């Protein structure tokens, strides 16, 4: 085994990313993670604490924190910011009434020092519902074009149909890998995230 092989192997061991899933309650965070994991998505109850899921996706170990988004729980979000590589902000695209709330919560997160380097993916979820705002409408409603502090991307998606969920994870992995590992993750291909049996739920 040559030196390069050993170095590469050591680096691969370290290829971990910490990803924080946030958004208002009912946005679909838990459903997205269950869908990605091939779990049954019927009868999901509101997340009162947090869940951690570990996926291995394209040779990267993704530790994903899914934290409850009810108004009373939002002050606790800050307990999860440390060492976050990417923030995935999930939006219920059919919830027109709470778009302003959603915009304010997102923009206040972007002021947090501990999230300063994090990549930002916005999932415009529930695109399967008639009358949902498009991702362009959500981009405007949330004022995304004013974000200069973070690398960001918005993707329309549906936790029910699975549309764009893996694509979203791909973007996150590429963006974080480019920053942390100085290389694109292109070529590290696997057809679908695989699940390591590590799910912790606290509520
Ligand atoms: P949260 O974890 O962000 O709080 P949940 O949200 O994952 O608990 O989902 C909240 C509700 O939205 C659930 O419905 C769930 O089935 C639904 N949902 C999540 N994603 C989608 C989606 O892409 N399309 C549609 N149509 N519904 C979605 P219930 O009825 O169980 O409250
Ligand atoms: Mg939840």
mmCIF file of C-alpha atoms in Angstrom, residues 17-194:
data_model
loop_
_atom_site.group_PDB
_atom_site.id
_atom_site.type_symbol
_atom_site.label_atom_id
_atom_site.label_comp_id
_atom_site.label_asym_id
_atom_site.label_seq_id
_atom_site.Cartn_x
_atom_site.Cartn_y
_atom_site.Cartn_z
ATOM 1 C CA UNK A 17 -20.349 16.583 7.625
ATOM 2 C CA UNK A 18 -22.728 18.025 10.132
ATOM 3 C CA UNK A 19 -25.949 19.238 8.597
ATOM 4 C CA UNK A 20 -28.695 21.092 10.405
ATOM 5 C CA UNK A 21 -32.301 20.840 9.159
ATOM 6 C CA UNK A 22 -34.327 23.823 10.318
ATOM 7 C CA UNK A 23 -37.509 25.590 9.292
ATOM 8 C CA UNK A 24 -40.903 26.403 10.721
ATOM 9 C CA UNK A 25 -42.894 23.544 12.202
ATOM 10 C CA UNK A 26 -44.860 21.528 9.655
ATOM 11 C CA UNK A 27 -42.449 22.403 6.810
ATOM 12 C CA UNK A 28 -41.664 18.736 6.184
ATOM 13 C CA UNK A 29 -38.171 18.343 7.673
ATOM 14 C CA UNK A 30 -38.781 14.988 9.320
ATOM 15 C CA UNK A 31 -40.703 13.689 6.303
ATOM 16 C CA UNK A 32 -37.858 14.598 3.933
ATOM 17 C CA UNK A 33 -35.358 12.705 6.067
ATOM 18 C CA UNK A 34 -37.588 9.677 6.354
ATOM 19 C CA UNK A 35 -38.198 9.668 2.603
ATOM 20 C CA UNK A 36 -34.459 9.887 1.912
ATOM 21 C CA UNK A 37 -34.015 6.968 4.249
ATOM 22 C CA UNK A 38 -36.712 4.862 2.592
ATOM 23 C CA UNK A 39 -38.903 4.871 5.706
ATOM 24 C CA UNK A 40 -42.685 4.996 5.813
ATOM 25 C CA UNK A 41 -43.755 8.655 5.693
ATOM 26 C CA UNK A 42 -47.333 8.232 6.878
ATOM 27 C CA UNK A 43 -48.291 9.335 10.356
ATOM 28 C CA UNK A 44 -45.255 11.453 11.276
ATOM 29 C CA UNK A 45 -45.782 13.308 14.525
ATOM 30 C CA UNK A 46 -44.394 16.785 15.252
ATOM 31 C CA UNK A 47 -40.768 16.791 16.421
ATOM 32 C CA UNK A 48 -40.754 18.035 19.990
ATOM 33 C CA UNK A 49 -37.006 17.655 20.542
ATOM 34 C CA UNK A 50 -34.613 16.538 17.840
ATOM 35 C CA UNK A 51 -33.657 13.516 15.738
ATOM 36 C CA UNK A 52 -30.194 12.692 14.472
ATOM 37 C CA UNK A 53 -29.851 10.624 11.348
ATOM 38 C CA UNK A 54 -26.618 9.367 9.903
ATOM 39 C CA UNK A 55 -26.416 8.770 6.163
ATOM 40 C CA UNK A 56 -23.480 7.633 4.139
ATOM 41 C CA UNK A 57 -23.789 9.484 0.877
ATOM 42 C CA UNK A 58 -21.093 9.315 -1.792
ATOM 43 C CA UNK A 59 -18.380 8.364 0.696
ATOM 44 C CA UNK A 60 -19.320 11.140 3.093
ATOM 45 C CA UNK A 61 -20.862 10.477 6.462
ATOM 46 C CA UNK A 62 -23.655 12.981 6.959
ATOM 47 C CA UNK A 63 -24.785 13.592 10.512
ATOM 48 C CA UNK A 64 -28.128 15.288 10.085
ATOM 49 C CA UNK A 65 -29.819 17.076 12.949
ATOM 50 C CA UNK A 66 -33.569 17.544 12.574
ATOM 51 C CA UNK A 67 -34.774 19.987 15.191
ATOM 52 C CA UNK A 68 -38.380 20.897 16.068
ATOM 53 C CA UNK A 69 -39.540 24.218 14.611
ATOM 54 C CA UNK A 70 -42.489 25.255 16.802
ATOM 55 C CA UNK A 71 -42.273 28.847 17.951
ATOM 56 C CA UNK A 72 -41.626 27.773 21.545
ATOM 57 C CA UNK A 73 -38.724 25.543 20.449
ATOM 58 C CA UNK A 74 -36.971 28.072 18.201
ATOM 59 C CA UNK A 75 -34.945 29.667 21.025
ATOM 60 C CA UNK A 76 -33.285 26.262 21.444
ATOM 61 C CA UNK A 77 -32.048 26.142 17.835
ATOM 62 C CA UNK A 78 -28.893 27.935 18.883
ATOM 63 C CA UNK A 79 -27.868 24.887 20.920
ATOM 64 C CA UNK A 80 -27.298 23.048 17.645
ATOM 65 C CA UNK A 81 -25.250 25.622 15.688
ATOM 66 C CA UNK A 82 -21.743 24.544 16.713
ATOM 67 C CA UNK A 83 -19.644 23.058 13.881
ATOM 68 C CA UNK A 84 -22.489 23.106 11.384
ATOM 69 C CA UNK A 85 -21.228 22.614 7.828
ATOM 70 C CA UNK A 86 -24.569 23.159 6.108
ATOM 71 C CA UNK A 87 -27.953 24.519 6.988
ATOM 72 C CA UNK A 88 -30.940 23.082 5.150
ATOM 73 C CA UNK A 89 -33.873 25.456 5.506
ATOM 74 C CA UNK A 90 -37.127 23.681 4.721
ATOM 75 C CA UNK A 91 -40.136 25.720 3.601
ATOM 76 C CA UNK A 92 -43.761 24.643 3.339
ATOM 77 C CA UNK A 93 -44.417 26.195 -0.073
ATOM 78 C CA UNK A 94 -48.177 26.000 0.471
ATOM 79 C CA UNK A 95 -48.074 28.007 3.706
ATOM 80 C CA UNK A 96 -48.512 31.510 2.295
ATOM 81 C CA UNK A 97 -49.684 32.885 5.636
ATOM 82 C CA UNK A 98 -46.355 32.237 7.357
ATOM 83 C CA UNK A 99 -43.926 33.291 4.608
ATOM 84 C CA UNK A 100 -43.041 36.501 6.466
ATOM 85 C CA UNK A 101 -42.368 34.555 9.674
ATOM 86 C CA UNK A 102 -40.299 32.113 7.640
ATOM 87 C CA UNK A 103 -38.298 34.964 6.079
ATOM 88 C CA UNK A 104 -37.580 36.600 9.433
ATOM 89 C CA UNK A 105 -36.460 33.368 11.085
ATOM 90 C CA UNK A 106 -34.138 32.537 8.201
ATOM 91 C CA UNK A 107 -32.542 35.976 8.091
ATOM 92 C CA UNK A 108 -31.973 36.026 11.834
ATOM 93 C CA UNK A 109 -30.153 32.675 11.571
ATOM 94 C CA UNK A 110 -27.869 34.094 8.923
ATOM 95 C CA UNK A 111 -26.590 36.650 11.431
ATOM 96 C CA UNK A 112 -25.332 33.902 13.739
ATOM 97 C CA UNK A 113 -21.535 33.781 13.982
ATOM 98 C CA UNK A 114 -21.495 30.037 14.469
ATOM 99 C CA UNK A 115 -23.327 29.507 11.171
ATOM 100 C CA UNK A 116 -21.113 31.936 9.299
ATOM 101 C CA UNK A 117 -19.317 29.410 7.117
ATOM 102 C CA UNK A 118 -22.254 27.093 6.510
ATOM 103 C CA UNK A 119 -23.620 26.320 3.060
ATOM 104 C CA UNK A 120 -27.336 27.066 2.806
ATOM 105 C CA UNK A 121 -29.818 24.930 0.906
ATOM 106 C CA UNK A 122 -33.427 26.052 0.805
ATOM 107 C CA UNK A 123 -35.863 23.249 0.099
ATOM 108 C CA UNK A 124 -39.121 24.665 -1.304
ATOM 109 C CA UNK A 125 -41.040 21.619 -0.135
ATOM 110 C CA UNK A 126 -44.597 20.368 -0.827
ATOM 111 C CA UNK A 127 -44.447 21.136 -4.548
ATOM 112 C CA UNK A 128 -46.929 18.281 -5.045
ATOM 113 C CA UNK A 129 -49.663 20.410 -3.437
ATOM 114 C CA UNK A 130 -51.784 22.483 -5.810
ATOM 115 C CA UNK A 131 -51.344 26.193 -5.252
ATOM 116 C CA UNK A 132 -47.877 25.920 -3.725
ATOM 117 C CA UNK A 133 -45.564 28.833 -4.397
ATOM 118 C CA UNK A 134 -42.892 28.076 -6.992
ATOM 119 C CA UNK A 135 -39.243 28.208 -5.999
ATOM 120 C CA UNK A 136 -38.911 31.567 -7.809
ATOM 121 C CA UNK A 137 -41.814 32.950 -5.760
ATOM 122 C CA UNK A 138 -40.242 31.612 -2.577
ATOM 123 C CA UNK A 139 -36.894 33.108 -3.543
ATOM 124 C CA UNK A 140 -38.613 36.504 -3.682
ATOM 125 C CA UNK A 141 -40.803 35.987 -0.618
ATOM 126 C CA UNK A 142 -37.776 35.050 1.493
ATOM 127 C CA UNK A 143 -35.534 37.762 0.038
ATOM 128 C CA UNK A 144 -32.869 35.242 -0.942
ATOM 129 C CA UNK A 145 -31.222 37.511 -3.492
ATOM 130 C CA UNK A 146 -30.087 39.765 -0.652
ATOM 131 C CA UNK A 147 -28.054 36.941 0.940
ATOM 132 C CA UNK A 148 -24.378 37.656 0.381
ATOM 133 C CA UNK A 149 -23.011 36.012 3.523
ATOM 134 C CA UNK A 150 -23.565 32.369 2.567
ATOM 135 C CA UNK A 151 -23.348 30.138 -0.467
ATOM 136 C CA UNK A 152 -26.993 29.309 -1.096
ATOM 137 C CA UNK A 153 -29.249 27.417 -3.447
ATOM 138 C CA UNK A 154 -32.994 26.912 -3.620
ATOM 139 C CA UNK A 155 -34.565 23.716 -4.947
ATOM 140 C CA UNK A 156 -38.259 22.914 -5.402
ATOM 141 C CA UNK A 157 -38.964 19.524 -3.851
ATOM 142 C CA UNK A 158 -41.549 17.170 -2.451
ATOM 143 C CA UNK A 159 -41.059 14.784 0.425
ATOM 144 C CA UNK A 160 -44.064 12.854 -0.882
ATOM 145 C CA UNK A 161 -42.841 12.245 -4.437
ATOM 146 C CA UNK A 162 -39.144 12.439 -3.566
ATOM 147 C CA UNK A 163 -38.546 15.116 -6.233
ATOM 148 C CA UNK A 164 -35.103 16.751 -5.873
ATOM 149 C CA UNK A 165 -34.314 15.338 -2.424
ATOM 150 C CA UNK A 166 -31.172 13.492 -3.485
ATOM 151 C CA UNK A 167 -30.219 16.402 -5.752
ATOM 152 C CA UNK A 168 -30.394 18.681 -2.703
ATOM 153 C CA UNK A 169 -28.143 16.388 -0.704
ATOM 154 C CA UNK A 170 -25.746 16.273 -3.650
ATOM 155 C CA UNK A 171 -25.485 20.054 -3.747
ATOM 156 C CA UNK A 172 -24.832 20.208 -0.012
ATOM 157 C CA UNK A 173 -22.118 17.556 -0.201
ATOM 158 C CA UNK A 174 -20.437 19.225 -3.177
ATOM 159 C CA UNK A 175 -20.533 22.674 -1.641
ATOM 160 C CA UNK A 176 -19.232 21.571 1.750
ATOM 161 C CA UNK A 177 -16.624 19.248 0.230
ATOM 162 C CA UNK A 178 -15.291 22.046 -1.929
ATOM 163 C CA UNK A 179 -14.743 24.095 1.194
ATOM 164 C CA UNK A 180 -13.569 21.425 3.636
ATOM 165 C CA UNK A 181 -11.693 19.048 1.422
ATOM 166 C CA UNK A 182 -10.578 21.388 -1.361
ATOM 167 C CA UNK A 183 -12.032 19.158 -4.008
ATOM 168 C CA UNK A 184 -15.349 18.530 -5.635
ATOM 169 C CA UNK A 185 -17.022 15.328 -4.646
ATOM 170 C CA UNK A 186 -17.813 14.580 -8.293
ATOM 171 C CA UNK A 187 -16.962 11.008 -9.021
ATOM 172 C CA UNK A 188 -17.720 9.806 -5.505
ATOM 173 C CA UNK A 189 -20.917 8.330 -6.770
ATOM 174 C CA UNK A 190 -23.477 6.125 -5.130
ATOM 175 C CA UNK A 191 -27.015 5.799 -6.460
ATOM 176 C CA UNK A 192 -28.777 6.660 -3.224
ATOM 177 C CA UNK A 193 -27.894 7.516 0.351
ATOM 178 C CA UNK A 194 -27.434 4.434 2.452
#
